[in-house]
Short mmCIF file of C-alpha atoms in Angstrom, two decimals:
data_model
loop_
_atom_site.label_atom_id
_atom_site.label_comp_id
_atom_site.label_asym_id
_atom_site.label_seq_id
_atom_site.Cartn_x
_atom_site.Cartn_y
_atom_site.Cartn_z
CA UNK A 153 0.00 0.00 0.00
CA UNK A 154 1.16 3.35 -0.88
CA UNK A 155 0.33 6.31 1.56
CA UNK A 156 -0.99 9.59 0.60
CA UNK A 157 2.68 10.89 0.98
CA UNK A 158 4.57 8.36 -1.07
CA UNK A 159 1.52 8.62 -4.05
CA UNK A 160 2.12 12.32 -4.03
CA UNK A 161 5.82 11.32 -4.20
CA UNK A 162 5.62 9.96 -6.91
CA UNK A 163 3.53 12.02 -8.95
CA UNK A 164 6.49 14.53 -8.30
CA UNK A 165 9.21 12.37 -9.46
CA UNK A 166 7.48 11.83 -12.53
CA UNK A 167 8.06 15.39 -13.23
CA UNK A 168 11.30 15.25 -11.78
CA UNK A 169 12.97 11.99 -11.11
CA UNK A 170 15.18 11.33 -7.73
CA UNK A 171 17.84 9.08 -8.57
CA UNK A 172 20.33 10.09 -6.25
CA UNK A 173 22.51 7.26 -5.05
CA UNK A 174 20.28 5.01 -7.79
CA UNK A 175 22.22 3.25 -10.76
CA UNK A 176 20.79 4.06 -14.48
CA UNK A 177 20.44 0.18 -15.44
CA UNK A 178 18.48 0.86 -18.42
CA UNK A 179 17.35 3.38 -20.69
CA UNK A 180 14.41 1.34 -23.11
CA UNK A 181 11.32 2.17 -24.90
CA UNK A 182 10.42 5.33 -23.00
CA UNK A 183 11.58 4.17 -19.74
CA UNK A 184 14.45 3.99 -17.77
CA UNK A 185 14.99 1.43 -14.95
CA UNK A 186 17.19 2.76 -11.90
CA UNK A 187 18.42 0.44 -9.25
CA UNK A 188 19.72 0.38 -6.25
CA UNK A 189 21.52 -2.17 -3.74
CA UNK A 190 19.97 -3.24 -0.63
CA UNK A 191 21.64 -2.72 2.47
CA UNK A 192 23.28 -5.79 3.72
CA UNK A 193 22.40 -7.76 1.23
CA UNK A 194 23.46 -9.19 -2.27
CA UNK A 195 19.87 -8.16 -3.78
CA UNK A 196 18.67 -4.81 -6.01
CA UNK A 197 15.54 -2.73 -5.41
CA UNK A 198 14.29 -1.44 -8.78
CA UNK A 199 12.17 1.50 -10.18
CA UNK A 200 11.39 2.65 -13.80
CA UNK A 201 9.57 6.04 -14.93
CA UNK A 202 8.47 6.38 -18.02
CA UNK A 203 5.54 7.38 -20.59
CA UNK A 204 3.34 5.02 -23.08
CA UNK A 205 2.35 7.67 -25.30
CA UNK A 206 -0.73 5.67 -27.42
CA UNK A 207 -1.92 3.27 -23.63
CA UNK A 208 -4.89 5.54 -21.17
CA UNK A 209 -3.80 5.05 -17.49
CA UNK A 210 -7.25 2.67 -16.74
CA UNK A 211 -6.22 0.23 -20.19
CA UNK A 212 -2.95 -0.16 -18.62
CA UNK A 213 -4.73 -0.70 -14.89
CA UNK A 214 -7.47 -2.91 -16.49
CA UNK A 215 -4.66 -5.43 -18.18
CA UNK A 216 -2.35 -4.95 -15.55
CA UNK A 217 -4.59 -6.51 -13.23
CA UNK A 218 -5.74 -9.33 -15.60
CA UNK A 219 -4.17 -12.37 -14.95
CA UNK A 220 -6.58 -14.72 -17.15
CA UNK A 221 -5.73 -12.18 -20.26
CA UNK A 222 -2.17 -12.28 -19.53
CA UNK A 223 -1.88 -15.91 -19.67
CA UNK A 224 -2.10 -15.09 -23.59
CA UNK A 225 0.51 -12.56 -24.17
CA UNK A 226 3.31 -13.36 -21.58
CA UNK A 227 5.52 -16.17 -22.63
CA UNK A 228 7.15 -16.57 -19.00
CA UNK A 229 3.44 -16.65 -17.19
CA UNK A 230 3.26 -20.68 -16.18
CA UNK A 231 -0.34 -20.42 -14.42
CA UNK A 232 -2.08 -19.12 -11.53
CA UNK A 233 -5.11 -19.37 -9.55
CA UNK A 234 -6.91 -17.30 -7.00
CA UNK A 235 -6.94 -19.18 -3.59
CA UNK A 236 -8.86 -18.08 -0.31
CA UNK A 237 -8.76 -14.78 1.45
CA UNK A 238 -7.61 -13.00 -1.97
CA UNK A 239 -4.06 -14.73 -1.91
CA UNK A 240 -3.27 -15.11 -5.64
CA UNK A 241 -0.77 -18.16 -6.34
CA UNK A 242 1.52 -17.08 -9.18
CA UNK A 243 4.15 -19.20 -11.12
CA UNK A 244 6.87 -17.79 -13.82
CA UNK A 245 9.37 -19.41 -16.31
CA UNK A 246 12.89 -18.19 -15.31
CA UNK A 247 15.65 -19.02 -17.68
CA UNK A 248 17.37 -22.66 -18.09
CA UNK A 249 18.15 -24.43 -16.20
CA UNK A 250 16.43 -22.20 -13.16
CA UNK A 251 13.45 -24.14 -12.09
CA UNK A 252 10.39 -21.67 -12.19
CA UNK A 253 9.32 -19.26 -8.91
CA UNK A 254 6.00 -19.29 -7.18
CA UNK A 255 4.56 -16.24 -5.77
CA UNK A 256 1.81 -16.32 -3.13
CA UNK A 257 0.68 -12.76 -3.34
CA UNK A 258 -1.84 -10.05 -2.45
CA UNK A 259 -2.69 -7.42 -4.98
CA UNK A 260 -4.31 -4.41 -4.14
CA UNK A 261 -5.68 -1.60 -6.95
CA UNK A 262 -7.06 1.72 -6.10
CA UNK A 263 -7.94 4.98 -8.02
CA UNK A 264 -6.95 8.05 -5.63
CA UNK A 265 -7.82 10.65 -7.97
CA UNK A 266 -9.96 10.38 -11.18
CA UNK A 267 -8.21 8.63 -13.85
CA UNK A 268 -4.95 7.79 -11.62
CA UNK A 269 -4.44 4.42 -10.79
CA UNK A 270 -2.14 2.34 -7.80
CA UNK A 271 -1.55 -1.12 -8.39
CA UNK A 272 0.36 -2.98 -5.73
CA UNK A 273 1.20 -6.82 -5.05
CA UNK A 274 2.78 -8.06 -2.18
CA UNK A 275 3.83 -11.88 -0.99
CA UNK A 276 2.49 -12.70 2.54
CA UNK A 277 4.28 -13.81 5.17
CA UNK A 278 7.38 -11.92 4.59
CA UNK A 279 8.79 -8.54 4.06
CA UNK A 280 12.21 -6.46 4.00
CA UNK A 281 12.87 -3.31 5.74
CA UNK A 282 14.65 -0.42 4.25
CA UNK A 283 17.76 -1.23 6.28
CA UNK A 284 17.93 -4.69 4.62
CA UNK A 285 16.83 -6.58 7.86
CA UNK A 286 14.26 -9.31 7.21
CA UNK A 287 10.90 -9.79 9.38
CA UNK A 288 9.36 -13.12 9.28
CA UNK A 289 5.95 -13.37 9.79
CA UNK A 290 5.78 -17.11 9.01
CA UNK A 291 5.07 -19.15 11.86
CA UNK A 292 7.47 -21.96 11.42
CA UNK A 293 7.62 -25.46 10.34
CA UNK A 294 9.27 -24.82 6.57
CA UNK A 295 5.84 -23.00 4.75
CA UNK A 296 3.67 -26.15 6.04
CA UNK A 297 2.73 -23.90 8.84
CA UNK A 298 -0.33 -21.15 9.05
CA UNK A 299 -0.38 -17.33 7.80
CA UNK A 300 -2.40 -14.64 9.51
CA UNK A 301 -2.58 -12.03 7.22
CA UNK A 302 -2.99 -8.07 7.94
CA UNK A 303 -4.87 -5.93 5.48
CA UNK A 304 -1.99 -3.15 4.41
CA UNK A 305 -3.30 -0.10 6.05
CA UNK A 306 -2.69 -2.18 9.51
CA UNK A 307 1.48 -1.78 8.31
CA UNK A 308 3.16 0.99 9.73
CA UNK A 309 4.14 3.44 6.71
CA UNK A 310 7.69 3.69 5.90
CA UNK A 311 9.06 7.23 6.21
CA UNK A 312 12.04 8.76 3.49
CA UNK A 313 12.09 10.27 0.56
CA UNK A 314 12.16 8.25 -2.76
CA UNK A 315 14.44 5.40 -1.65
CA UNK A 316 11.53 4.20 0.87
CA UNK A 317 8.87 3.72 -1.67
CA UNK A 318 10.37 0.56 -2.66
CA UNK A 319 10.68 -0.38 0.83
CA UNK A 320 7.28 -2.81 2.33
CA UNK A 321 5.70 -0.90 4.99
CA UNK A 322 6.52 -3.25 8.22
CA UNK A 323 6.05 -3.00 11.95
CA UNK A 324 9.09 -1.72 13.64
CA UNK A 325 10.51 -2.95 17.10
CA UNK A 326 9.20 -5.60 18.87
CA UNK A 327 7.52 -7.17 15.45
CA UNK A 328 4.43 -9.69 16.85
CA UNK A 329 5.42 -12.94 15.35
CA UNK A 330 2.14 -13.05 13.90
CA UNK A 331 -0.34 -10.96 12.41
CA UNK A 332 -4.33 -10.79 11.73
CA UNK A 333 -7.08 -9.76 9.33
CA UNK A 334 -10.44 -9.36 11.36
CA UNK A 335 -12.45 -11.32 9.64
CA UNK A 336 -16.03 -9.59 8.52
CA UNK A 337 -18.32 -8.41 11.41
CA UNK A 338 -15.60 -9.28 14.04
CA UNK A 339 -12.54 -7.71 15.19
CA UNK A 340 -11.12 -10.40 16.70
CA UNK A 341 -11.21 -12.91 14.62
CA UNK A 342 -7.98 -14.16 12.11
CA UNK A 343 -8.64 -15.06 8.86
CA UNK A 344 -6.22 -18.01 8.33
CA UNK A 345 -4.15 -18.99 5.04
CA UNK A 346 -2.54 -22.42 4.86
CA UNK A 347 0.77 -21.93 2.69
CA UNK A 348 0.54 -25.57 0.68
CA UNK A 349 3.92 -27.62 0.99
CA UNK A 350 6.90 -26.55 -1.36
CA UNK A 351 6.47 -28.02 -4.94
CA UNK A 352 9.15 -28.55 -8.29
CA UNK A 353 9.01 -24.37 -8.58
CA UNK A 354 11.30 -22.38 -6.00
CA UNK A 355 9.31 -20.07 -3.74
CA UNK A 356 9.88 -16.31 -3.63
CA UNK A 357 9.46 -15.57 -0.24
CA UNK A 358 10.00 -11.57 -0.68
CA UNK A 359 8.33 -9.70 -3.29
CA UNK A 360 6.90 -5.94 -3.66
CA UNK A 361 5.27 -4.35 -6.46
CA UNK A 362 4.25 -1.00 -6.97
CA UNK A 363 2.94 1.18 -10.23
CA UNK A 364 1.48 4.32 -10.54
CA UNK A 365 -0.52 5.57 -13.54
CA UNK A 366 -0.92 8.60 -14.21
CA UNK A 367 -2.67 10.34 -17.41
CA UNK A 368 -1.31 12.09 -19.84
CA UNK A 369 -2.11 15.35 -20.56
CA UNK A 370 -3.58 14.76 -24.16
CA UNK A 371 -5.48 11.90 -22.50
CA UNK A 372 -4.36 9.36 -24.64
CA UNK A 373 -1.55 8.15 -23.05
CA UNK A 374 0.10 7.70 -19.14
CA UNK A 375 3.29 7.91 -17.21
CA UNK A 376 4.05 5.05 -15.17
CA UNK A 377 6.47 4.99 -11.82
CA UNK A 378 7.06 1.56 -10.97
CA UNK A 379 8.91 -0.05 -8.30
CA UNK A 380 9.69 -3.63 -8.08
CA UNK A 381 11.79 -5.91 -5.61
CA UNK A 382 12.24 -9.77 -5.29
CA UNK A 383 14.64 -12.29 -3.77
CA UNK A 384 14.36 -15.05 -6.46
CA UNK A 385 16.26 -17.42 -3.76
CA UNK A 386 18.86 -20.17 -4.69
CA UNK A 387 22.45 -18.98 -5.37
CA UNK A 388 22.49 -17.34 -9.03
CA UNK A 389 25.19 -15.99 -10.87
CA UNK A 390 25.17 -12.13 -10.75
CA UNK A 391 26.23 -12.14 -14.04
CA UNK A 392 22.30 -14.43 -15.05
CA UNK A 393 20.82 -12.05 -12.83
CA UNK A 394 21.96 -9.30 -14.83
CA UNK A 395 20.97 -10.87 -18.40
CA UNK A 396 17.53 -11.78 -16.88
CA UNK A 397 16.51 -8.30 -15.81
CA UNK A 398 18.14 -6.56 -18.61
CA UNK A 399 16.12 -8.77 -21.67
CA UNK A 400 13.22 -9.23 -18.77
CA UNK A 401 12.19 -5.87 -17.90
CA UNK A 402 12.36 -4.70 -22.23
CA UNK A 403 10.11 -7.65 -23.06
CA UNK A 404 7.66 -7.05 -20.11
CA UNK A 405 6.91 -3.05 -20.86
CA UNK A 406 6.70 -3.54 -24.24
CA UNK A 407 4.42 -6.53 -24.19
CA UNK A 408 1.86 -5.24 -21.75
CA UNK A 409 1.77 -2.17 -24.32
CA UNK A 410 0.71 -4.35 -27.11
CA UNK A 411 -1.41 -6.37 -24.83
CA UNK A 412 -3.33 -2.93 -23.99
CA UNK A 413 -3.55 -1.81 -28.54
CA UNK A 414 -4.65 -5.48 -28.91
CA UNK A 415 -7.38 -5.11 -26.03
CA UNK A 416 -8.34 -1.51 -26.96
CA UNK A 417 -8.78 -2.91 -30.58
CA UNK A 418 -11.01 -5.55 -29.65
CA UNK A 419 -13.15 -3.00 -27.63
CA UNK A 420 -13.62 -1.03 -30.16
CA UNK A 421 -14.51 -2.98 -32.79
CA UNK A 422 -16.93 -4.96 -30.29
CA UNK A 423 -18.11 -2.14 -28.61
CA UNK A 424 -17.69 -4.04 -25.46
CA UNK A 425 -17.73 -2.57 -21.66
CA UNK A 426 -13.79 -2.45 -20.23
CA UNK A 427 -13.25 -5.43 -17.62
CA UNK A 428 -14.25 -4.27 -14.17
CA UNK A 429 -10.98 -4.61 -11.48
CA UNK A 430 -12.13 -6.42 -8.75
CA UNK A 431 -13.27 -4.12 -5.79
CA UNK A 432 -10.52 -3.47 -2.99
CA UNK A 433 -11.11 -1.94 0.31
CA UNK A 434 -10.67 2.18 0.39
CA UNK A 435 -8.79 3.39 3.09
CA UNK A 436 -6.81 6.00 1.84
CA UNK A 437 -4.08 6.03 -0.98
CA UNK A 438 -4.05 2.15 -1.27
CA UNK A 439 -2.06 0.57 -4.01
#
């Protein structure tokens, strides 16, 4: 979840991008992709700004947010489904001979001002500070264990300037080593995710993605800030890592783009209503 702050935040850095201390990794298709190494850690935080001049912010929201359309136009996609208490189980190619990751994610979507649009996915269980430190909120027992999950305005909101945005809002201190969603009508009670056991597919365990869309001031295209961050586990050469994001991150922007022209083609031609995102709770600047 983004706060009021960090959306404002990064309406401004669209206009004028804070890259201090970030790396230009990439400069593609009307984006470039900054990173940035995590403290204490062999892993990068990523973020891209950029413009798609021909894609309206709620196309790109609608087919971001699509999973059963983008099982047609991304090659890496493996499969998902939608398990209970919104936990979305996700599974990507990654390149030979790296077995595919799993995801088990929640994805939030909110529109704080007409015609803007947050999008944000998150795994549960675990998350990363900005300092690099790690806060389990797994209960033990190798995944085979339970979840409580917390809806995200519950998460304390990180504080900083650009560099936090990336960061997943966490509790600070004395961290409960579990955590709750009231279930409906009660305030008390947990709403309780079984993580199934580990299968062929390696397990991302920390993963945070955020993307603003903004429109354009013709109205017939958006800017996009988008932040990203994943441990992909298992000991990879820096050096596949590198190849990976560099062909990865090309091939995803500018496939979702045709994705949206294909989709905006078949609306018009059929006249048809734009999919409806699935309803999210308001509370704020949610993302």
């Amino acid at each position: 979840m983004l706060t009021d702050q960090q959306f404002q935040e990064c309406l401004a850095e669209l206009k004028v991008p804070r890259v201090e201390n970030w790396e230009l990794f990439l400069d593609h298709h009307g984006f470039k992709v900054y990173r940035k190494a995590l403290p204490n850690t062999a892993l990068y935080e990523y973020k891209a700004l950029g413009h798609y001049p021909d894609v309206s912010a709620k196309l790109l929201a609608d087919v971001f947010t699509d999973l059963e359309y983008r099982m047609t136009w991304d090659k890496n996609m493996v499969g998902f489904k939608r398990l209970e208490h919104g936990v979305i189980h996700y599974t990507t190619k990654f390149p030979w001979p790296l077995s595919p990751r799993e995801y088990f994610y929640e994805q939030t979507t909110h529109e704080p001002k007409t015609g803007h649009f947050c999008v944000s996915s998150q795994t549960v269980g675990k998350t990363r500070a900005t300092d690099g430190t790690l806060q389990n909120f797994y209960s033990s027992n190798n995944y085979k264990s339970m979840v409580t999950l917390v809806p995200s305005s519950r998460y304390s909101p990180s504080s900083g300037g650009a560099s936090s945005l990336l960061a997943v809002p966490g509790l600070s201190g004395a961290a409960a080593s579990s955590i709750s969603l009231p279930s409906p009508g009660s305030e008390s009670a947990n709403k309780v995710f079984k993580l199934p056991p580990p299968n062929k597919s390696v397990r991302v365990e920390e993963y945070r993605q955020d993307v603003v869309m903004v429109p354009s001031e013709d109205g017939k295209g958006c800017y996009v800030w988008f932040g990203y961050f994943d441990d992909p586990k298992g000991h990879i050469p820096s050096s596949i890592v590198n190849w990976a994001t560099k062909s990865g991150i090309p091939g995803f922007l500018k496939g979702i783009q045709d994705a949206c022209l294909r989709r905006a083609a078949t609306q018009k031609s059929s006249a048809g209503p734009v999919r409806d995102r699935p309803a999210t709770p308001d509370s704020g600047i949610e993302a």
